[in-house]
Every structure is written in C-alpha cells, then in structure tokens.
Amino acid sequence: MRYSQYFLITTKETPAEAETVSHQLMLRAGMIRKVATGIYNYLPLGLRSIRKMEQIVREEMDRSGAIELHMPMVVPGELWRESGRWEKYGKELLRFKDRKDAEFCLGPTHEEVVTDIIRNLVRSYRQLPLNVYQIQTKFRDEIRPRFGLMRGREFIMKDAYSFDMDDTGANLAYQKMYDAYCRIFERCGLKFRAVEADSGAIGGSSSHEFMVLAESGEDAIVSCDSCHYAANVEKAELLFREVGTPQPSEELRKVATPDQRTIEEVAAFLNIPPARLVKTLVVRTDAGEVLAVLLRGDRELNEIKLCHVLNCNAVEMAPEEVVREVTGAPPGFAGPVGLKVKILADNEVRGLADFVTGANEEGFHLMGVNNGRDFSVAQWGDLRIASAGDPCPRCEGGHLEMWRGIEVGHVFKLGTKYSAALKATVLDENGESVTPIMGCYGIGIGRTVAAAIEQNHDENGIVWPMALAPFQVLVTAINPNQENIRTAAEQLYADLQAAGIEVLYDDRDERPGSKFKDADLIGIPLRITVGDRGLKNGEVELLERRGGVKTMLPVAGAASRVAEMVREALR
Ligand code: ATP
Ligand code: MG
C-alpha cells in the first residue's frame, strides 16, 4: 500500500475524551473514530488489525474442530422470552419493535439463537458433538462505555457454542476451547493468564477468563507465586484453617469515640491497628432481607461470595435509615453486640479475640469484644476479598500476588440452562430423549486489539506484536523526489510484496521528521529507511520498532532478509 494513496490520517494531539493509552493511540494513529458513545468506525488501518485478530481466531477455532456459521444481529424477543432472559437481562439489552409491533433485540450474545438452530435441526446423538462459532457484531447498551474498543456498546465478538450428549463430552469441548484460547493469545504475542472466574448470571458450573495483564485493566486477579492457581479476585477462594476460638482476656467495655466513624479514624483514635477492629456492615439482599456481616477491620467484603452464601442475586449496603433502625445509631457505630438481625461473619473473625466494634450507640465503640461470649454468629463463611500475601488455596506454602488484567476471552460450562429452557432434545443410542449439555466461549476481537496496545507501546506510539500489526513492514523513502532513492524504495516495495509481505510504502513528499513520527505512532514492527547516505554504500537502514535496534543491510538482500524476519516473528 502506498501511503500517499492510502486513507490514513494521524493526529498529534491527544484527544481529551480518551483516558487509556490504547484509546488515545488508536485515535491518534487513525485506526478508529467515534460515531456515538461506545460506537466506532473502524478506519482502514484499524480494520486491518481487527481482521488479523479475526483470522487468528478463525484459524484456531477451525483447527479445534469448531465450525463457522453466522447468526443475525437482530433477534426476536420471543426467543429471549423462552429462556427467561427477556425479563432478566436488564438495560444492556437493546429492545425495539418492528413495523408490525413485534418485539426484537440486538443480540448481546447468542445462546438462544444457537439453541434454536440445534433444537430444530439436530435429532440424533450421531449429529453430536457439535461446536459452532461466529465472528459477529454484538450490541450491549453498557452503563459506562469507555476506553474506546475496550468497552464499546457495539463490538465484534467471536462466540462459540458447544453441544454434547454427556458431561464427559462437554468437558472435552471445554478443554479444547481452553487450549485453543491459549494458542490464540500466544499467537497474538500477549502476556496473559487464564483465571478461574465466577460464572455469574449466565449460569453454569465452571468458567475461566483469559486476562491480558495490564496496569490499566478493569479486573483484579490473583495468582499463586508457587503453583498454577490464578483467579479473578471476585472468585478467589481463601483457605480456612481451623484455629480454634482464642480465649477472651479482656472485659467488655464501652469507650467514647466522638465523631470517629471509619475504621481508620477509630483505629487512629484508639491507637490500635485496623486489624484489631471488627467491622460490622449492615447489608440488604435483593429479596429485602437485612443482615449484618462481620469482617476484620482491614478487609473488604466480597459481595459475590456473600451472594453465594446467602443464595441471593444481589446485596447492597443498607441505606442510612435502615442502619439506624437496626442498630439504633447512625452509620459508623454498628456492632454485633445486642444486634437484632442475623449475623454472618468471615472465617477470619473466628481467630480474633478482644477486638473493637461499634457500640450501636452514636459516639461509642466497644473494646474487649469476644465472639461467643458477647454475641453469636449465625453463619460463618469465606466472605472477604483476597489480598496480596494471602495463602494460596491450592498449594502448601504459596502466596497470592495481585495483578490487573483485561478480560479478553471467557469460556463457560453452561450445562443445560438454555437447552432445557428452549426444550432442545436429542435421541441417544437407546432412543431416549436427552437434553444436550452446552458450553459457550467468547473472545472480544476489538478488546484484544486494544489490550495488545495497552501491553505494547512506548511514549512515541504503538509497538505492534507482528501478528496483529496492520502492516508488517514500513518502507520509508527519505526523499521520494530523488531518482536513486525512489528507484531503490520502489524496488524494495515490489520485492517485499512479491515475497508475500504486507508493506506500507511511505512515498509521501513530507519532511523525514514527520514521517518518522508517524512511523513511531502507527508502530509497524520492521522499518526500512531508504536514504542518500545509505545508498552511497549500497545499503538501507533496518529499524526494529521494539527495542529500536538499527542495522544497515545491503540493498540487494534487504527484501529477502526482512521477509525472513517477518516469517520468524510469526512462527
Ligand atoms: P465484562 O465483564 O468486561 O463486561 P462480560 O463478562 O460481559 O465482560 P462476556 O459476556 O463473557 O463478557 O463476553 C465475551 C467477551 O466479549 C469478553 O471476554 C470480552 O472480551 C468481550 N466483551 C464483552 N463486553 C464487551 C464490550 N462492551 N466491548 C468490547 N468487548 C466486550
Ligand atoms: Mg459485560
């Protein structure tokens, strides 16, 4: 591609709307352009990287035995009513009516549609197992679309769905997808982790998220420093080691703590570490039940774990009037002693004695509080968020490290949630009707490209991994009006193309400085610069964008040498 004839317009200014590096760089490099919040044009350069990602995904899906099809973006509401998600999915689902007043939605995911295909076409166990996938535009009316392609409302996803006769088959399908995902992200050249995840509202029993490690990631993940355990913090289990309740040694006593409400304030006021306090959170479930949760003062509540323990869908901090009603005091002074609501406590509190809690009276706390003697706990559980240094739940001696990550892929064991709801059945060898077991597997195409930039950039621009680079090689003619330079550059351009390399040829009549700035910004991995000085010695300059290593190559062998480097990088 000749730059002078290409549609590539870069900008110097960092757009104010963009908070993350990948978003800024994609806008500045002319890869994408916003149309509306969370909705983007893919400009030619951006589209090339998107297509590369799609191609890697397609090849690995095909290799794993999955079969490509394409489902519509517009989905009848009727199908979503059958699964029960029309009501449950909430506002992310964009619903509308056609001219005949029939209900539709824009598909945010396609379990219903694919299950409808299978129930209508697949009759016999001989037609299974099956794993079908598509690469398609999804729509989710996200509350906070942001970071460009990272969290859009309209975005491209690869979604695959497996159907099996039994658990063994379903587990095998899951493992194949897990392995394919590892190959995909390895081929992309990304540093990633597969982490255990919460299966959330979609249902199902087991799931892994594929996380690209990046400081700007929205997800917190933990991994063990000595074994393979890794999990989303939402899910990370904590070991409960039976410690036995320690004996109380202090008397229960009330102390004045005027205006000291937060853990930090009370700890500082009483001159004790926050870990000597036990905090009492008054929470309310989606079913309206109000209860108290105890945690060590320096710990945070994991609401997802609490929901699992309580078997509810959501919990929230109780509003002030409810706190006043159950504790008799304003927020900041709640404590378990004398409390009328059910008390749940994190396992860790079992090992504490003589701690400090609120006194359920404004301006007072209790010291020397002891579980068992002064109050009782209705239910114990793993309720807190893991933190760095916690012991690994899987191995002896390992400790958890914390990372930030970007979720680029997700594999789920779904079970029969959708096949049962939509009454999809298949006859087994004995003529018995069986509900197939499903799995679903997503990869965010645009999000992965953005994540690749988050992980691969410097102060001057993008540093593409070869596999996702929009072009593999950039040939820059320092002064294309000069005969010998133009001839040599054109020849290189032709030779590289003949060798099957994707080349952007910067033939623009621009100052070298501004060409180099653009080159840094768009981040093409290998750069050949053709200039007078080199040509005098029959050489051109090769620059590797990553690391900035420069070497002089003889003009004659340059194209084949560089083509070989591209192939090596893709192996
Ligand atoms: P998140 O928690 O980030 O909202 P999710 O759990 O809703 O993601 P899935 O439903 O598992 O995501 O979708 C599969 C994949 O699609 C995700 O792993 C992610 O890569 C991508 N994806 C999901 N939502 C978006 C979005 N709003 N913009 C871009 N990609 C997305
Ligand atoms: Mg989401």
PDB file of N, CA, C and O and ligand atoms in Angstrom, residues 92 140 142 151, ligand 2:
ATOM      1  N   GLU A  92     -28.891  -3.563  29.442  1.00  0.00           N
ATOM      2  CA  GLU A  92     -27.855  -3.753  28.422  1.00  0.00           C
ATOM      3  C   GLU A  92     -28.463  -4.287  27.134  1.00  0.00           C
ATOM      4  O   GLU A  92     -27.888  -4.156  26.057  1.00  0.00           O
ATOM      5  N   ARG A 140     -24.368  -4.198  23.233  1.00  0.00           N
ATOM      6  CA  ARG A 140     -24.754  -4.161  24.651  1.00  0.00           C
ATOM      7  C   ARG A 140     -24.798  -2.706  25.064  1.00  0.00           C
ATOM      8  O   ARG A 140     -23.810  -2.000  24.908  1.00  0.00           O
ATOM      9  N   GLU A 142     -24.081  -0.800  27.380  1.00  0.00           N
ATOM     10  CA  GLU A 142     -23.297  -0.747  28.611  1.00  0.00           C
ATOM     11  C   GLU A 142     -23.585   0.551  29.385  1.00  0.00           C
ATOM     12  O   GLU A 142     -23.765   1.598  28.765  1.00  0.00           O
ATOM     13  N   ARG A 151     -14.405  -1.204  25.880  1.00  0.00           N
ATOM     14  CA  ARG A 151     -15.767  -1.414  26.374  1.00  0.00           C
ATOM     15  C   ARG A 151     -16.705  -0.573  25.535  1.00  0.00           C
ATOM     16  O   ARG A 151     -17.062   0.549  25.889  1.00  0.00           O
TER      17      ARG A 151
HETATM   18 MG    MG B   2     -20.286  -7.221  30.393  1.00  0.00          MG
END
